[in-house]
PDB file of C-alpha atoms in Angstrom:
ATOM      1  CA  MET A1013       0.461  -0.112   0.056  1.00 56.00           C
ATOM      2  CA  ALA A1014       3.340   2.194   1.106  1.00 55.00           C
ATOM      3  CA  PHE A1015       4.641   1.430  -2.597  1.00 47.00           C
ATOM      4  CA  VAL A1016       0.840   2.896  -4.483  1.00 45.00           C
ATOM      5  CA  ARG A1017       1.278   5.653  -2.356  1.00 56.00           C
ATOM      6  CA  GLY A1018       4.789   6.900  -3.148  1.00 50.00           C
ATOM      7  CA  LEU A1019       4.227   5.776  -6.929  1.00 45.00           C
ATOM      8  CA  TYR A1020       0.503   7.676  -7.280  1.00 47.00           C
ATOM      9  CA  ALA A1021       2.968  10.542  -5.876  1.00 52.00           C
ATOM     10  CA  VAL A1022       6.079  10.563  -8.395  1.00 42.00           C
ATOM     11  CA  LEU A1023       3.578  10.788 -11.188  1.00 43.00           C
ATOM     12  CA  ARG A1024       1.235  13.448 -10.028  1.00 60.00           C
ATOM     13  CA  PHE A1025       5.171  15.120  -9.096  1.00 46.00           C
ATOM     14  CA  LEU A1026       5.829  13.890 -13.350  1.00 43.00           C
ATOM     15  CA  TYR A1027       2.831  15.312 -14.427  1.00 50.00           C
ATOM     16  CA  ALA A1028       2.726  18.535 -12.981  1.00 55.00           C
ATOM     17  CA  TRP A1029       6.860  18.903 -13.890  1.00 49.00           C
ATOM     18  CA  SER A1030       4.783  18.605 -17.771  1.00 53.00           C
ATOM     19  CA  ALA A1031       2.637  21.054 -17.155  1.00 51.00           C
ATOM     20  CA  ALA A1032       4.555  23.330 -16.355  1.00 50.00           C
ATOM     21  CA  VAL A1033       7.388  22.976 -18.873  1.00 47.00           C
ATOM     22  CA  PHE A1034       4.932  22.730 -21.478  1.00 48.00           C
ATOM     23  CA  ILE A1035       3.479  25.986 -20.074  1.00 49.00           C
ATOM     24  CA  VAL A1036       6.481  28.047 -20.076  1.00 47.00           C
ATOM     25  CA  GLY A1037       7.254  26.453 -23.595  1.00 48.00           C
ATOM     26  CA  GLY A1038       4.409  27.255 -25.176  1.00 47.00           C
ATOM     27  CA  VAL A1039       5.123  30.946 -23.728  1.00 44.00           C
ATOM     28  CA  ALA A1040       8.132  31.583 -25.148  1.00 46.00           C
ATOM     29  CA  PHE A1041       7.325  29.707 -28.468  1.00 41.00           C
ATOM     30  CA  LEU A1042       4.238  32.446 -28.476  1.00 39.00           C
ATOM     31  CA  VAL A1043       7.255  34.885 -27.572  1.00 42.00           C
ATOM     32  CA  LEU A1044       9.196  33.840 -30.208  1.00 41.00           C
ATOM     33  CA  LEU A1045       5.936  33.818 -32.956  1.00 41.00           C
ATOM     34  CA  ILE A1046       5.379  37.172 -31.663  1.00 45.00           C
ATOM     35  CA  HIS A1047       8.384  38.575 -32.581  1.00 45.00           C
ATOM     36  CA  ARG A1048       8.897  36.896 -35.507  1.00 53.00           C
ATOM     37  CA  LYS A1049       5.828  38.848 -37.320  1.00 54.00           C
ATOM     38  CA  VAL A1050       6.759  41.841 -35.865  1.00 54.00           C
ATOM     39  CA  TYR A1051      10.134  41.822 -37.259  1.00 46.00           C
ATOM     40  CA  ASP A1052       9.160  40.741 -40.979  1.00 59.00           C
ATOM     41  CA  HIS A1053       6.696  43.954 -40.639  1.00 53.00           C
ATOM     42  CA  LEU A1054       9.753  46.223 -40.114  1.00 59.00           C
ATOM     43  CA  LEU A1055      11.510  45.108 -42.756  1.00 59.00           C
ATOM     44  CA  HIS A1056       8.517  45.625 -45.017  1.00 67.00           C
ATOM     45  CA  ASP A1057       7.663  48.842 -43.649  1.00 72.00           C
ATOM     46  CA  ASP A1058       8.290  51.453 -45.992  1.00 78.00           C
ATOM     47  CA  ARG A1059       8.831  53.604 -43.472  1.00 86.00           C
ATOM     48  CA  TYR A1060      11.660  51.611 -42.221  1.00 86.00           C
ATOM     49  CA  GLN A1061      13.331  51.406 -46.092  1.00 89.00           C
ATOM     50  CA  VAL A1062      16.787  53.085 -46.463  1.00 88.00           C
ATOM     51  CA  ASP A1063      16.611  53.800 -50.701  1.00 88.00           C
ATOM     52  CA  PRO A1064      20.049  54.001 -52.345  1.00 86.00           C
ATOM     53  CA  SER A1065      18.607  55.957 -55.517  1.00 82.00           C
ATOM     54  CA  ARG A1066      18.587  59.003 -52.885  1.00 79.00           C
ATOM     55  CA  LEU A1067      22.278  58.777 -50.889  1.00 80.00           C
ATOM     56  CA  VAL A1068      22.820  61.938 -51.042  1.00 81.00           C
ATOM     57  CA  VAL A1069      26.884  62.757 -50.140  1.00 80.00           C
ATOM     58  CA  GLU A1070      27.479  65.864 -47.323  1.00 80.00           C
ATOM     59  CA  ASN A1071      30.777  68.060 -45.714  1.00 81.00           C
ATOM     60  CA  ARG A1072      32.657  66.995 -49.948  1.00 86.00           C
ATOM     61  CA  PRO A1073      35.320  68.112 -49.631  1.00 87.00           C
ATOM     62  CA  PRO A1074      36.383  71.058 -52.402  1.00 87.00           C
ATOM     63  CA  TRP A1075      38.728  69.269 -54.458  1.00 87.00           C
ATOM     64  CA  VAL A1076      36.388  65.682 -54.940  1.00 89.00           C
ATOM     65  CA  GLY A1077      35.138  65.345 -58.839  1.00 86.00           C
ATOM     66  CA  GLU A1078      31.517  63.871 -59.600  1.00 86.00           C
ATOM     67  CA  GLY A1079      33.478  60.582 -61.125  1.00 86.00           C
ATOM     68  CA  ILE A1080      34.952  59.927 -57.244  1.00 88.00           C
ATOM     69  CA  VAL A1081      31.255  60.949 -56.342  1.00 88.00           C
ATOM     70  CA  ARG A1082      29.737  58.342 -58.369  1.00 88.00           C
ATOM     71  CA  SER A1083      32.657  56.116 -57.827  1.00 89.00           C
ATOM     72  CA  VAL A1084      31.869  55.369 -53.848  1.00 88.00           C
ATOM     73  CA  ARG A1085      28.614  55.845 -54.510  1.00 87.00           C
ATOM     74  CA  ALA A1086      28.167  53.338 -56.465  1.00 88.00           C
ATOM     75  CA  SER A1087      30.140  51.106 -54.027  1.00 89.00           C
ATOM     76  CA  PHE A1088      27.157  51.433 -52.333  1.00 90.00           C
ATOM     77  CA  PRO A1089      26.411  47.630 -51.310  1.00 91.00           C
ATOM     78  CA  TYR A1090      22.186  46.990 -51.523  1.00 90.00           C
ATOM     79  CA  ARG A1091      20.326  48.336 -55.009  1.00 89.00           C
ATOM     80  CA  GLU A1092      17.204  47.946 -53.985  1.00 90.00           C
ATOM     81  CA  PRO A1093      15.301  49.230 -50.503  1.00 91.00           C
ATOM     82  CA  ILE A1094      16.804  47.782 -47.982  1.00 90.00           C
ATOM     83  CA  SER A1095      15.069  48.177 -44.258  1.00 91.00           C
ATOM     84  CA  ILE A1096      16.919  50.039 -42.095  1.00 89.00           C
ATOM     85  CA  PHE A1097      16.446  46.661 -38.968  1.00 90.00           C
ATOM     86  CA  GLU A1098      17.721  44.416 -41.825  1.00 89.00           C
ATOM     87  CA  ASN A1099      20.279  42.404 -40.006  1.00 91.00           C
ATOM     88  CA  GLY A1100      24.197  43.035 -39.713  1.00 91.00           C
ATOM     89  CA  LEU A1101      23.165  46.608 -42.097  1.00 91.00           C
ATOM     90  CA  THR A1102      25.821  48.606 -41.355  1.00 92.00           C
ATOM     91  CA  GLU A1103      28.238  46.021 -40.827  1.00 95.00           C
ATOM     92  CA  ASN A1104      28.281  45.327 -44.131  1.00 94.00           C
ATOM     93  CA  ILE A1105      28.084  48.354 -45.195  1.00 93.00           C
ATOM     94  CA  GLY A1106      31.465  49.834 -43.233  1.00 94.00           C
ATOM     95  CA  LYS A1107      33.315  46.606 -44.626  1.00 95.00           C
ATOM     96  CA  VAL A1108      32.488  47.587 -48.537  1.00 94.00           C
ATOM     97  CA  TYR A1109      33.680  51.244 -47.938  1.00 93.00           C
ATOM     98  CA  ALA A1110      36.604  49.981 -46.680  1.00 94.00           C
ATOM     99  CA  GLY A1111      37.689  48.460 -49.417  1.00 94.00           C
ATOM    100  CA  HIS A1112      36.601  50.805 -51.734  1.00 94.00           C
ATOM    101  CA  PRO A1113      39.843  52.144 -53.533  1.00 95.00           C
ATOM    102  CA  TRP A1114      39.329  55.325 -52.739  1.00 95.00           C
ATOM    103  CA  VAL A1115      38.717  55.391 -49.299  1.00 94.00           C
ATOM    104  CA  GLU A1116      41.113  55.206 -46.884  1.00 94.00           C
ATOM    105  CA  ARG A1117      39.743  54.629 -43.458  1.00 94.00           C
ATOM    106  CA  VAL A1118      36.380  54.011 -42.602  1.00 94.00           C
ATOM    107  CA  ARG A1119      35.472  56.828 -39.707  1.00 93.00           C
ATOM    108  CA  TYR A1120      31.767  55.188 -38.504  1.00 93.00           C
ATOM    109  CA  VAL A1121      28.249  54.146 -39.435  1.00 93.00           C
ATOM    110  CA  LYS A1122      25.393  54.652 -37.995  1.00 92.00           C
ATOM    111  CA  LYS A1123      21.988  54.306 -38.572  1.00 90.00           C
ATOM    112  CA  GLU A1124      19.237  57.607 -37.990  1.00 89.00           C
ATOM    113  CA  PHE A1125      15.930  56.334 -37.821  1.00 87.00           C
ATOM    114  CA  PRO A1126      13.488  55.763 -40.030  1.00 89.00           C
ATOM    115  CA  ASN A1127      15.181  55.476 -42.578  1.00 89.00           C
ATOM    116  CA  ARG A1128      19.050  57.041 -42.647  1.00 90.00           C
ATOM    117  CA  ILE A1129      22.120  55.673 -42.937  1.00 90.00           C
ATOM    118  CA  VAL A1130      25.193  58.006 -42.040  1.00 91.00           C
ATOM    119  CA  VAL A1131      28.755  56.489 -43.425  1.00 91.00           C
ATOM    120  CA  ALA A1132      31.536  59.197 -42.449  1.00 91.00           C
ATOM    121  CA  VAL A1133      34.836  58.472 -44.529  1.00 92.00           C
ATOM    122  CA  ASP A1134      38.583  59.417 -44.877  1.00 93.00           C
ATOM    123  CA  LEU A1135      38.882  59.482 -48.950  1.00 94.00           C
ATOM    124  CA  ARG A1136      42.544  59.634 -50.421  1.00 95.00           C
ATOM    125  CA  ARG A1137      43.570  62.665 -51.779  1.00 94.00           C
ATOM    126  CA  PRO A1138      46.110  62.442 -54.661  1.00 95.00           C
ATOM    127  CA  VAL A1139      49.097  64.142 -54.759  1.00 94.00           C
ATOM    128  CA  ALA A1140      50.972  63.566 -57.921  1.00 95.00           C
ATOM    129  CA  ALA A1141      49.915  62.199 -61.008  1.00 96.00           C
ATOM    130  CA  ILE A1142      52.638  59.532 -62.060  1.00 97.00           C
ATOM    131  CA  GLU A1143      53.916  58.750 -66.232  1.00 96.00           C
ATOM    132  CA  PHE A1144      54.358  54.788 -66.916  1.00 96.00           C
ATOM    133  CA  LYS A1145      54.861  54.086 -70.912  1.00 95.00           C
ATOM    134  CA  SER A1146      52.630  57.078 -72.164  1.00 93.00           C
ATOM    135  CA  ARG A1147      49.804  56.527 -69.515  1.00 95.00           C
ATOM    136  CA  PHE A1148      49.395  58.669 -66.242  1.00 96.00           C
ATOM    137  CA  TYR A1149      47.911  57.073 -62.553  1.00 97.00           C
ATOM    138  CA  LEU A1150      47.064  58.770 -59.732  1.00 96.00           C
ATOM    139  CA  VAL A1151      48.881  58.368 -56.371  1.00 97.00           C
ATOM    140  CA  ASP A1152      48.222  59.359 -52.827  1.00 95.00           C
ATOM    141  CA  ARG A1153      50.877  59.777 -49.714  1.00 93.00           C
ATOM    142  CA  ASN A1154      50.761  56.475 -49.444  1.00 94.00           C
ATOM    143  CA  ALA A1155      51.827  55.440 -52.680  1.00 95.00           C
ATOM    144  CA  VAL A1156      48.831  53.706 -53.037  1.00 96.00           C
ATOM    145  CA  ARG A1157      47.149  53.467 -56.515  1.00 96.00           C
ATOM    146  CA  LEU A1158      44.387  55.180 -57.202  1.00 95.00           C
ATOM    147  CA  PRO A1159      41.003  54.410 -59.508  1.00 94.00           C
ATOM    148  CA  GLY A1160      41.200  55.343 -63.310  1.00 92.00           C
ATOM    149  CA  THR A1161      43.839  55.396 -66.075  1.00 93.00           C
ATOM    150  CA  TRP A1162      44.777  58.858 -68.165  1.00 92.00           C
ATOM    151  CA  ILE A1163      46.241  59.554 -71.458  1.00 93.00           C
ATOM    152  CA  ARG A1164      47.298  63.151 -70.339  1.00 91.00           C
ATOM    153  CA  LEU A1165      47.626  64.729 -67.283  1.00 86.00           C
ATOM    154  CA  PRO A1166      43.949  64.597 -65.801  1.00 82.00           C
ATOM    155  CA  GLU A1167      42.359  68.235 -65.106  1.00 79.00           C
ATOM    156  CA  LEU A1168      41.582  68.153 -61.164  1.00 78.00           C
ATOM    157  CA  PRO A1169      40.589  70.546 -58.828  1.00 77.00           C
ATOM    158  CA  LEU A1170      44.664  69.880 -57.267  1.00 81.00           C
ATOM    159  CA  ALA A1171      47.733  70.743 -59.023  1.00 81.00           C
ATOM    160  CA  LEU A1172      48.922  67.528 -59.249  1.00 89.00           C
ATOM    161  CA  PRO A1173      52.391  67.434 -60.773  1.00 91.00           C
ATOM    162  CA  PRO A1174      53.801  64.457 -62.962  1.00 95.00           C
ATOM    163  CA  VAL A1175      56.497  61.935 -62.104  1.00 96.00           C
ATOM    164  CA  ILE A1176      58.004  60.744 -65.091  1.00 96.00           C
ATOM    165  CA  GLY A1177      60.877  58.357 -64.930  1.00 96.00           C
ATOM    166  CA  VAL A1178      59.177  55.185 -63.299  1.00 97.00           C
ATOM    167  CA  ARG A1179      60.028  52.193 -64.096  1.00 95.00           C
ATOM    168  CA  SER A1180      58.015  50.287 -61.856  1.00 94.00           C
ATOM    169  CA  ALA A1181      54.796  48.743 -63.440  1.00 95.00           C
ATOM    170  CA  PRO A1182      51.687  49.933 -61.820  1.00 96.00           C
ATOM    171  CA  THR A1183      49.835  47.859 -58.789  1.00 94.00           C
ATOM    172  CA  ARG A1184      46.177  47.175 -58.379  1.00 95.00           C
ATOM    173  CA  GLU A1185      43.630  50.606 -57.407  1.00 95.00           C
ATOM    174  CA  GLY A1186      43.786  50.351 -53.916  1.00 94.00           C
ATOM    175  CA  ARG A1187      47.669  48.381 -53.557  1.00 95.00           C
ATOM    176  CA  ALA A1188      50.727  50.670 -52.348  1.00 95.00           C
ATOM    177  CA  TRP A1189      52.351  50.915 -55.889  1.00 95.00           C
ATOM    178  CA  GLN A1190      55.488  48.287 -54.981  1.00 92.00           C
ATOM    179  CA  GLY A1191      58.858  50.635 -56.170  1.00 91.00           C
ATOM    180  CA  ALA A1192      61.226  53.091 -54.737  1.00 93.00           C
ATOM    181  CA  ASP A1193      60.839  55.685 -57.313  1.00 94.00           C
ATOM    182  CA  VAL A1194      57.145  56.158 -57.073  1.00 95.00           C
ATOM    183  CA  ALA A1195      57.449  56.515 -53.520  1.00 93.00           C
ATOM    184  CA  ALA A1196      59.900  59.060 -54.167  1.00 93.00           C
ATOM    185  CA  GLY A1197      58.800  61.282 -56.550  1.00 94.00           C
ATOM    186  CA  GLY A1198      55.059  60.924 -54.219  1.00 94.00           C
ATOM    187  CA  ALA A1199      56.685  62.059 -51.233  1.00 92.00           C
ATOM    188  CA  VAL A1200      58.551  65.113 -52.676  1.00 92.00           C
ATOM    189  CA  ALA A1201      55.452  66.017 -54.650  1.00 92.00           C
ATOM    190  CA  LEU A1202      53.816  66.183 -51.009  1.00 91.00           C
ATOM    191  CA  ALA A1203      56.586  68.149 -49.442  1.00 88.00           C
ATOM    192  CA  MET A1204      56.074  70.403 -51.928  1.00 85.00           C
ATOM    193  CA  ARG A1205      52.652  70.856 -51.680  1.00 86.00           C
ATOM    194  CA  ASP A1206      52.974  71.034 -48.060  1.00 87.00           C
ATOM    195  CA  HIS A1207      55.089  73.603 -47.892  1.00 84.00           C
ATOM    196  CA  GLY A1208      54.439  75.551 -50.669  1.00 79.00           C
ATOM    197  CA  VAL A1209      55.590  76.031 -54.605  1.00 75.00           C
ATOM    198  CA  PRO A1210      56.516  79.299 -55.215  1.00 72.00           C
ATOM    199  CA  GLU A1211      54.697  80.988 -57.525  1.00 71.00           C
ATOM    200  CA  ASP A1212      57.348  82.538 -59.367  1.00 73.00           C
ATOM    201  CA  VAL A1213      57.810  79.383 -61.652  1.00 80.00           C
ATOM    202  CA  PRO A1214      55.695  76.534 -62.201  1.00 83.00           C
ATOM    203  CA  LEU A1215      56.806  73.256 -61.623  1.00 86.00           C
ATOM    204  CA  MET A1216      56.360  70.957 -64.800  1.00 91.00           C
ATOM    205  CA  ALA A1217      57.575  67.338 -63.923  1.00 94.00           C
ATOM    206  CA  ILE A1218      59.320  65.137 -60.799  1.00 95.00           C
ATOM    207  CA  ASP A1219      61.711  62.992 -62.199  1.00 97.00           C
ATOM    208  CA  VAL A1220      62.900  60.276 -60.218  1.00 96.00           C
ATOM    209  CA  GLU A1221      64.792  58.216 -63.246  1.00 96.00           C
ATOM    210  CA  ASN A1222      67.746  58.455 -61.033  1.00 95.00           C
ATOM    211  CA  THR A1223      65.995  56.871 -57.862  1.00 93.00           C
ATOM    212  CA  GLY A1224      68.794  54.895 -55.978  1.00 90.00           C
ATOM    213  CA  GLY A1225      71.134  56.209 -58.322  1.00 91.00           C
ATOM    214  CA  ARG A1226      70.421  54.006 -60.860  1.00 91.00           C
ATOM    215  CA  LYS A1227      71.524  55.909 -64.037  1.00 92.00           C
ATOM    216  CA  ASP A1228      74.175  58.184 -62.266  1.00 93.00           C
ATOM    217  CA  PRO A1229      75.345  57.454 -58.179  1.00 91.00           C
ATOM    218  CA  ARG A1230      77.482  61.036 -58.485  1.00 90.00           C
ATOM    219  CA  GLU A1231      74.167  63.066 -59.598  1.00 93.00           C
ATOM    220  CA  SER A1232      70.944  64.271 -58.435  1.00 93.00           C
ATOM    221  CA  GLU A1233      68.308  60.849 -57.959  1.00 94.00           C
ATOM    222  CA  ILE A1234      65.626  63.928 -58.179  1.00 95.00           C
ATOM    223  CA  VAL A1235      65.312  66.186 -60.241  1.00 96.00           C
ATOM    224  CA  LEU A1236      62.889  68.933 -61.098  1.00 94.00           C
ATOM    225  CA  TRP A1237      61.646  70.053 -64.638  1.00 93.00           C
ATOM    226  CA  MET A1238      61.103  73.603 -63.958  1.00 87.00           C
ATOM    227  CA  GLY A1239      59.771  76.873 -65.826  1.00 80.00           C
ATOM    228  CA  ASP A1240      61.825  76.645 -69.345  1.00 79.00           C
ATOM    229  CA  SER A1241      62.967  73.006 -68.612  1.00 85.00           C
ATOM    230  CA  VAL A1242      65.733  74.385 -66.616  1.00 91.00           C
ATOM    231  CA  PRO A1243      66.270  70.935 -64.163  1.00 94.00           C
ATOM    232  CA  VAL A1244      66.500  71.772 -59.931  1.00 93.00           C
ATOM    233  CA  GLU A1245      68.484  69.192 -58.429  1.00 94.00           C
ATOM    234  CA  TRP A1246      66.705  68.596 -55.751  1.00 93.00           C
ATOM    235  CA  GLY A1247      68.667  65.596 -53.675  1.00 91.00           C
ATOM    236  CA  ARG A1248      67.649  62.803 -52.847  1.00 87.00           C
ATOM    237  CA  SER A1249      63.260  62.331 -51.495  1.00 81.00           C
ATOM    238  CA  VAL A1250      62.954  62.303 -47.781  1.00 72.00           C
ATOM    239  CA  ALA A1251      61.169  58.906 -48.854  1.00 70.00           C
ATOM    240  CA  GLY A1252      64.728  57.604 -49.154  1.00 61.00           C
ATOM    241  CA  ASP A1253      67.855  57.373 -46.705  1.00 60.00           C
ATOM    242  CA  PRO A1254      67.108  61.114 -45.546  1.00 64.00           C
ATOM    243  CA  PHE A1255      70.680  60.512 -43.855  1.00 69.00           C
ATOM    244  CA  GLY A1256      72.745  63.910 -45.290  1.00 75.00           C
ATOM    245  CA  GLU A1257      69.962  65.673 -46.684  1.00 83.00           C
ATOM    246  CA  ILE A1258      69.001  68.848 -45.342  1.00 88.00           C
ATOM    247  CA  PRO A1259      65.200  69.979 -44.877  1.00 88.00           C
ATOM    248  CA  VAL A1260      63.254  70.205 -47.737  1.00 87.00           C
ATOM    249  CA  GLU A1261      62.229  73.256 -46.313  1.00 88.00           C
ATOM    250  CA  GLN A1262      65.814  74.621 -46.931  1.00 91.00           C
ATOM    251  CA  LYS A1263      65.988  73.039 -50.121  1.00 90.00           C
ATOM    252  CA  LEU A1264      63.110  75.449 -50.724  1.00 88.00           C
ATOM    253  CA  LYS A1265      64.557  78.529 -49.235  1.00 90.00           C
ATOM    254  CA  ASN A1266      67.626  78.028 -51.396  1.00 90.00           C
ATOM    255  CA  LEU A1267      65.190  77.643 -54.895  1.00 89.00           C
ATOM    256  CA  ARG A1268      63.826  81.206 -53.355  1.00 88.00           C
ATOM    257  CA  LEU A1269      66.889  81.979 -53.293  1.00 89.00           C
ATOM    258  CA  VAL A1270      67.811  81.465 -56.770  1.00 89.00           C
ATOM    259  CA  LEU A1271      64.077  83.232 -57.792  1.00 87.00           C
ATOM    260  CA  LEU A1272      64.938  86.040 -55.753  1.00 88.00           C
ATOM    261  CA  ALA A1273      68.311  86.846 -58.334  1.00 88.00           C
ATOM    262  CA  ARG A1274      67.220  85.326 -61.495  1.00 88.00           C
ATOM    263  CA  PRO A1275      63.125  85.945 -61.677  1.00 88.00           C
ATOM    264  CA  GLY A1276      61.491  82.685 -63.393  1.00 85.00           C
ATOM    265  CA  LEU A1277      65.118  81.500 -63.938  1.00 87.00           C
ATOM    266  CA  THR A1278      65.775  83.023 -66.654  1.00 86.00           C
ATOM    267  CA  GLY A1279      68.937  82.695 -68.179  1.00 86.00           C
ATOM    268  CA  VAL A1280      69.468  80.174 -65.823  1.00 88.00           C
ATOM    269  CA  GLY A1281      70.571  76.480 -67.040  1.00 89.00           C
ATOM    270  CA  ARG A1282      70.923  74.601 -63.942  1.00 92.00           C
ATOM    271  CA  VAL A1283      69.464  75.441 -60.142  1.00 91.00           C
ATOM    272  CA  ARG A1284      71.340  73.269 -57.256  1.00 92.00           C
ATOM    273  CA  VAL A1285      68.819  73.188 -53.445  1.00 89.00           C
ATOM    274  CA  GLN A1286      70.730  70.602 -52.429  1.00 89.00           C
ATOM    275  CA  TYR A1287      73.069  71.708 -50.183  1.00 86.00           C
ATOM    276  CA  ASP A1288      73.802  74.359 -47.484  1.00 79.00           C
ATOM    277  CA  SER A1289      75.031  77.023 -50.095  1.00 67.00           C
TER     278      SER A1289
END
């Protein structure tokens, strides 16, 4: 008799426990079902759809042309309206933009409800136009090749000096150009941009053919062709071994002193700015 009562108590406990589990499980299933219904509704609600055709570029730097804008806008990873509640939306957008050759850094990607995505990026700014086999390619301060190829010097709202005498072949867009000559030419172009090219005489080209002394180790590695094809011996680039080189500021000061004596470098056959005096 005691055995029967014990068995009955066990069965009652199991029944109560299974009923509780059934109720809890049912409630959880109902919550998940409602959540899924709500999520599906949000994904398709027109109020929360981000429309790629309405992308707007704000705080656009003055040097950024329409071609760059079109290129960056075209990389938006969605072609059709997408819900702002889409799973992984900001992560996906940030990853795609980070791989764009014009984008140096993605600052942030954030949502603004109900249907706006804000993306802040730093664009690579061209510093020089590299000439290689009668074609021009743009590079930034890190010698990263930017999109595009030109048969003549591109017209941009930036003063981009051509770098000639390059022997190293172009790399893929968005990758650093592997060549000491390109790094040297880009570094000189950047230095002159930052410190100011004398306005008295135009900079026609940066000649890097003798980078590393490959033509003649006794001659200046870099030559600036200025004015009426007057060669200005620059010495070595800050991108290479700067040992023994005077600062860029001093080189430009030397050039300005020559221009004071000979405006426009008229009657000058050659200028050497790589020495103290």
